[in-house]
Structure formats: structure tokens, C-alpha cells
Amino acid sequence: MAQDIGPEVVAYEIIDFAIPAPLTDVPGDVERGWTIVQNAANATCLICHAMPMPWQPDHGNLAPDLAGVGSRYNAAELRLRLVDPKALNPDTIMPAYYQAQGLNRVQEKYVGQTVYSAQDIEDVIAFLLTLTEE
Amino acid sequence: MNRSLWIFVAAFGGFAAYAFLAAGIAHAQAPDLSRFSVEDRKSGYVFLGEQVRALQDDDFQNPGMFAVDRGQRIWNTVDGEAGKSCATCHGDAAESMAGVSARYPQFDADRGAIINLELRINEQRMTHMMAPPLEYESEDLLALTTYIAGLSRGMPLEVNIEGDAAPFFEKGKDFFFERRGQLDLACNQCHDDLDGMMLRGDKMSQGQINGFPFYRLIWNSVGSTHRMFEWCNTSMRAEPFAYGSEEYLNLELYVAWRGRGLLVETPAVRR
């Protein structure tokens, strides 16, 4: 029986506090990224970050405001911050959105899965790069 | 009633509502919260909005009081083959149970492990009443636990973590600081470091348990500490432990000690 065992995790390389190479061959889709980050059912960034989305209620405030994040970082730097934020700050509360191994007591339905797929990561990066205004 | 009278009633109603609101605001400016914290330890009450506080403060509005009433009835109801009720042995709970829950969880020599109030109630049912245990998180067990804990309202939490309890306390403490789940978070990351911050629509508290069992509005029901642990565990996408498990009992002991000195608020009301 075919079973959803989650996405195959793509290998990546961290160089100079960034991940320069995209995880997929398909360029990030801004619209899709915009939708993904607002998905309340899947660890939306709004839990912790404010974002320039006035229509969304109850933005979290325990992490930096993501307004302007597209001018503070390039795609490679954003990729590391989404894929493996603990590479920058081992104590951070920011979850790794692209990590499936080396975790402790993952809930059964998420075992072996990443929060976002490789393409989701690229789409979210494309969207974050549009947030250029502080 | 004629039209002008209606207008008068509406206007007066508006004024009354305004006066009420103004009183509420005046109250909000200087609420005396000193009873709700000890040193740097703060009850979840401190982080609530006015409306939820008002619900907790008024026994006639507090939805947790239904559990208290139900628990009182169960206390006095005979059950099991021994033909006894809790009252048969313990008499008036208001006297015999005052202060008890503030000392739970605790080490239990027979179990050789930690026992909490829920499990103590079931142990008493089985050994003395010869009645079957109540299912964890069932309405009846929550009601009895809420009733008994409510009789310690206003008394400071003071669990014993010395002696036989010490190794279990250490395990509970380790649990609190251990990252887990797909989101890889530990209890302390939210409840030690971020209290007062907004996590989406929730104002983070210190995760204290002095109000349990409590009435949680988003659950529309009372819930135990272990249900709350489960909720927090699944929000970090970690596989929760069973209600009444050793892991959660140890954690409960650590968290109760973390809130030492906070006054019991059962039944607390939370968002």
C-alpha cells in the first residue's frame, strides 16, 4: 500500500553562515510562499513573528518582526535560517523547518517528516525576499 | 412601553454599561496582584485579561464550580463493594481535606514512586471502597480532584522534594529542560524565558499548576495537569506520555515545586 512517508530530505551544504544552493530546481513561487507561511495548521511563522499582514489577527511578538527581512538577508542566508537556525544559535526557539532526523520523541504522525518540503522552503524564501520594507 | 421610554431605557442601559466599563478600567489600572506571585514566581492569573480573571474571581460565574459541586456529591455517595463513600472514612472534607492538595504530588512508599491526587483518589477507591478506579480525565475523577483541591484554595503549594522524592524530582526537572518533538522545544524555552510574550493569541505564562484542575475556555471543560502537559507536548509535535505516566508524575512534582509558595486557585479559569 502506498503510504505517505514524507518528503525525501535533500542534502545541503552550509557555507559561511548560509546555504547558497537552492534545495530544488524549481524557482521559488512568491504566491505559494505567501500562502504557506499563513497556514495556521502548519506551524505558521505568525505564532512567534509579526509579519506585514494586517489582516491576520494575533501576531506573535517573541521573535524579530519579519517586515524588512528581505532587505536584511539574501536568499542563501534566509535558507539557513529556515533549514537549520540552530547552526546560528544553538539555543534558539526558532524551529528548523527542514529537519527530519536527530530529533527527540517526535509525535508519531510527524516521524521522518520535515515541517516544510524542499519546495515549500524555496517558495517561502521567495516570499520573504519581497518583504523589503521595514 | 412608549417610544421615548425605550430611548430612555436604552440610554440609561448605555450609561450603566459605561459606568460598569469605567469601573472595570479603573480596576484594571491598579489590580492588586500581590497574592498571585511569590518572589519571581507568578501564577497564570497574572497573565490573564480582565474578563477571564472576573470569571475566576466569582464563584457564581466560574464554570469550574460545576465540577466542585459534582465532586462534593461524589464525595458523599456510597460506591463499591465495601459500601462506603469517601465521607464514611474522611467525614467532612472541608476539615479533613483542607491543605491536602497543596502537598501533592508526593512520594508514595507503596508505589515506590510519585503519586498525585488523581491516583491517590483511585487508590483509595480500590483499597478501601473496593470500587473500580475512575478513568483518568473522566468527568467524575476530575470532579473529585477539583473538589478536593478546591478545599486548599488560598493555601501555598509546598511539595516535598527531599529524601525518597529527590530522584523523581530530578527526572521531572530534566524533562522540563529537554527539547522534544518535531519543533524541538523544551518547557523552559517557553515558560522560563518568554513569560509575558505573545505566542500567537496566547500570552505566555510561567506554566504554573497552582490552579489545577482548571477550567480552560478553549477546551470548554475542566482539565488536569496531565492533560495540559499533553497539550503542550503535542503543540511542540512531540509524542505525549500517558495520563498518570511516571514521566508526567515526575514532571508534575517538578512543576509544583517550581511554583512553591503560590496559592492554590482551584478551580482556576484560563483562556
GROMACS .gro file of N, CA and C in nm, chain A residues 41-42 46-47 56-58 60-62 86 90-93 104-105 107-108 110 113-115, chain B residues 178-185 189-190 194 197-201 204 234 237-241:
model
  138
   41ALA      N    1  -0.250   2.578   1.034
   41ALA     CA    2  -0.244   2.437   1.073
   41ALA      C    3  -0.102   2.383   1.065
   42ASN      N    4  -0.009   2.460   1.008
   42ASN     CA    5   0.126   2.406   0.995
   42ASN      C    6   0.233   2.503   1.045
   46LEU      N    7   0.356   3.319   1.216
   46LEU     CA    8   0.284   3.418   1.298
   46LEU      C    9   0.273   3.377   1.444
   47ILE      N   10   0.299   3.251   1.475
   47ILE     CA   11   0.300   3.209   1.615
   47ILE      C   12   0.401   3.294   1.692
   56GLN      N   13  -0.418   3.956   0.936
   56GLN     CA   14  -0.401   3.840   1.024
   56GLN      C   15  -0.410   3.884   1.170
   57PRO      N   16  -0.492   3.816   1.252
   57PRO     CA   17  -0.500   3.852   1.393
   57PRO      C   18  -0.383   3.794   1.473
   58ASP      N   19  -0.357   3.853   1.588
   58ASP     CA   20  -0.273   3.788   1.688
   58ASP      C   21  -0.133   3.746   1.642
   60GLY      N   22   0.247   3.684   1.682
   60GLY     CA   23   0.335   3.664   1.797
   60GLY      C   24   0.434   3.779   1.809
   61ASN      N   25   0.495   3.795   1.926
   61ASN     CA   26   0.592   3.905   1.941
   61ASN      C   27   0.719   3.862   2.012
   62LEU      N   28   0.748   3.732   2.009
   62LEU     CA   29   0.867   3.688   2.082
   62LEU      C   30   0.988   3.672   1.990
   86LYS      N   31   1.956   2.654   1.424
   86LYS     CA   32   2.046   2.626   1.537
   86LYS      C   33   2.192   2.628   1.495
   90PRO      N   34   2.252   2.790   1.882
   90PRO     CA   35   2.211   2.657   1.929
   90PRO      C   36   2.093   2.661   2.027
   91ASP      N   37   2.074   2.774   2.095
   91ASP     CA   38   1.967   2.781   2.195
   91ASP      C   39   1.836   2.838   2.140
   92THR      N   40   1.833   2.865   2.011
   92THR     CA   41   1.715   2.936   1.961
   92THR      C   42   1.588   2.853   1.974
   93ILE      N   43   1.477   2.923   1.987
   93ILE     CA   44   1.347   2.858   1.992
   93ILE      C   45   1.290   2.845   1.851
  104ASN      N   46   1.404   1.445   1.913
  104ASN     CA   47   1.372   1.364   2.029
  104ASN      C   48   1.221   1.346   2.041
  105ARG      N   49   1.175   1.219   2.040
  105ARG     CA   50   1.034   1.188   2.067
  105ARG      C   51   0.936   1.267   1.983
  107GLN      N   52   0.625   1.333   1.756
  107GLN     CA   53   0.489   1.276   1.753
  107GLN      C   54   0.478   1.182   1.633
  108GLU      N   55   0.410   1.071   1.656
  108GLU     CA   56   0.411   0.964   1.557
  108GLU      C   57   0.378   1.012   1.416
  110TYR      N   58   0.439   1.274   1.272
  110TYR     CA   59   0.540   1.358   1.208
  110TYR      C   60   0.676   1.289   1.193
  113GLN      N   61   0.939   1.328   0.903
  113GLN     CA   62   0.890   1.435   0.816
  113GLN      C   63   0.955   1.568   0.853
  114THR      N   64   0.968   1.652   0.753
  114THR     CA   65   1.006   1.790   0.780
  114THR      C   66   0.879   1.874   0.788
  115VAL      N   67   0.886   1.991   0.854
  115VAL     CA   68   0.767   2.076   0.862
  115VAL      C   69   0.729   2.123   0.721
  312GLU      N   70   1.432   1.939   2.860
  312GLU     CA   71   1.472   1.858   2.746
  312GLU      C   72   1.391   1.896   2.622
  313ARG      N   73   1.462   1.925   2.514
  313ARG     CA   74   1.392   1.956   2.389
  313ARG      C   75   1.328   1.830   2.334
  314ARG      N   76   1.212   1.846   2.273
  314ARG     CA   77   1.147   1.730   2.214
  314ARG      C   78   1.052   1.772   2.102
  315GLY      N   79   1.015   1.673   2.022
  315GLY     CA   80   0.917   1.698   1.916
  315GLY      C   81   0.977   1.750   1.788
  316GLN      N   82   0.895   1.751   1.683
  316GLN     CA   83   0.944   1.800   1.554
  316GLN      C   84   0.987   1.946   1.563
  317LEU      N   85   0.922   2.024   1.651
  317LEU     CA   86   0.961   2.164   1.665
  317LEU      C   87   1.075   2.183   1.764
  318ASP      N   88   1.116   2.074   1.829
  318ASP     CA   89   1.239   2.072   1.908
  318ASP      C   90   1.240   2.178   2.018
  319LEU      N   91   1.135   2.176   2.101
  319LEU     CA   92   1.125   2.277   2.207
  319LEU      C   93   1.122   2.211   2.344
  323GLN      N   94   1.191   2.674   2.754
  323GLN     CA   95   1.211   2.775   2.650
  323GLN      C   96   1.091   2.867   2.639
  324CYS      N   97   0.971   2.811   2.660
  324CYS     CA   98   0.852   2.896   2.658
  324CYS      C   99   0.823   2.954   2.797
  328LEU      N  100   1.005   3.324   2.825
  328LEU     CA  101   0.919   3.408   2.742
  328LEU      C  102   0.793   3.454   2.810
  331MET      N  103   0.523   3.725   2.689
  331MET     CA  104   0.525   3.748   2.544
  331MET      C  105   0.404   3.683   2.480
  332MET      N  106   0.373   3.729   2.358
  332MET     CA  107   0.259   3.671   2.286
  332MET      C  108   0.305   3.559   2.195
  333LEU      N  109   0.244   3.444   2.213
  333LEU     CA  110   0.265   3.332   2.123
  333LEU      C  111   0.133   3.322   2.046
  334ARG      N  112   0.134   3.377   1.923
  334ARG     CA  113   0.007   3.398   1.852
  334ARG      C  114  -0.091   3.467   1.949
  335GLY      N  115  -0.209   3.411   1.974
  335GLY     CA  116  -0.306   3.482   2.059
  335GLY      C  117  -0.292   3.455   2.207
  338MET      N  118   0.201   3.415   2.707
  338MET     CA  119   0.274   3.308   2.773
  338MET      C  120   0.280   3.332   2.923
  368THR      N  121   0.202   1.813   2.253
  368THR     CA  122   0.162   1.799   2.113
  368THR      C  123   0.177   1.931   2.038
  371ARG      N  124   0.475   1.917   1.880
  371ARG     CA  125   0.473   1.799   1.794
  371ARG      C  126   0.556   1.684   1.850
  372ALA      N  127   0.547   1.670   1.982
  372ALA     CA  128   0.613   1.558   2.049
  372ALA      C  129   0.507   1.453   2.083
  373GLU      N  130   0.546   1.328   2.083
  373GLU     CA  131   0.455   1.221   2.124
  373GLU      C  132   0.429   1.237   2.273
  374PRO      N  133   0.305   1.259   2.312
  374PRO     CA  134   0.280   1.279   2.455
  374PRO      C  135   0.297   1.149   2.533
  375PHE      N  136   0.310   1.160   2.665
  375PHE     CA  137   0.309   1.042   2.752
  375PHE      C  138   0.166   1.020   2.800
   0.00000   0.00000   0.00000
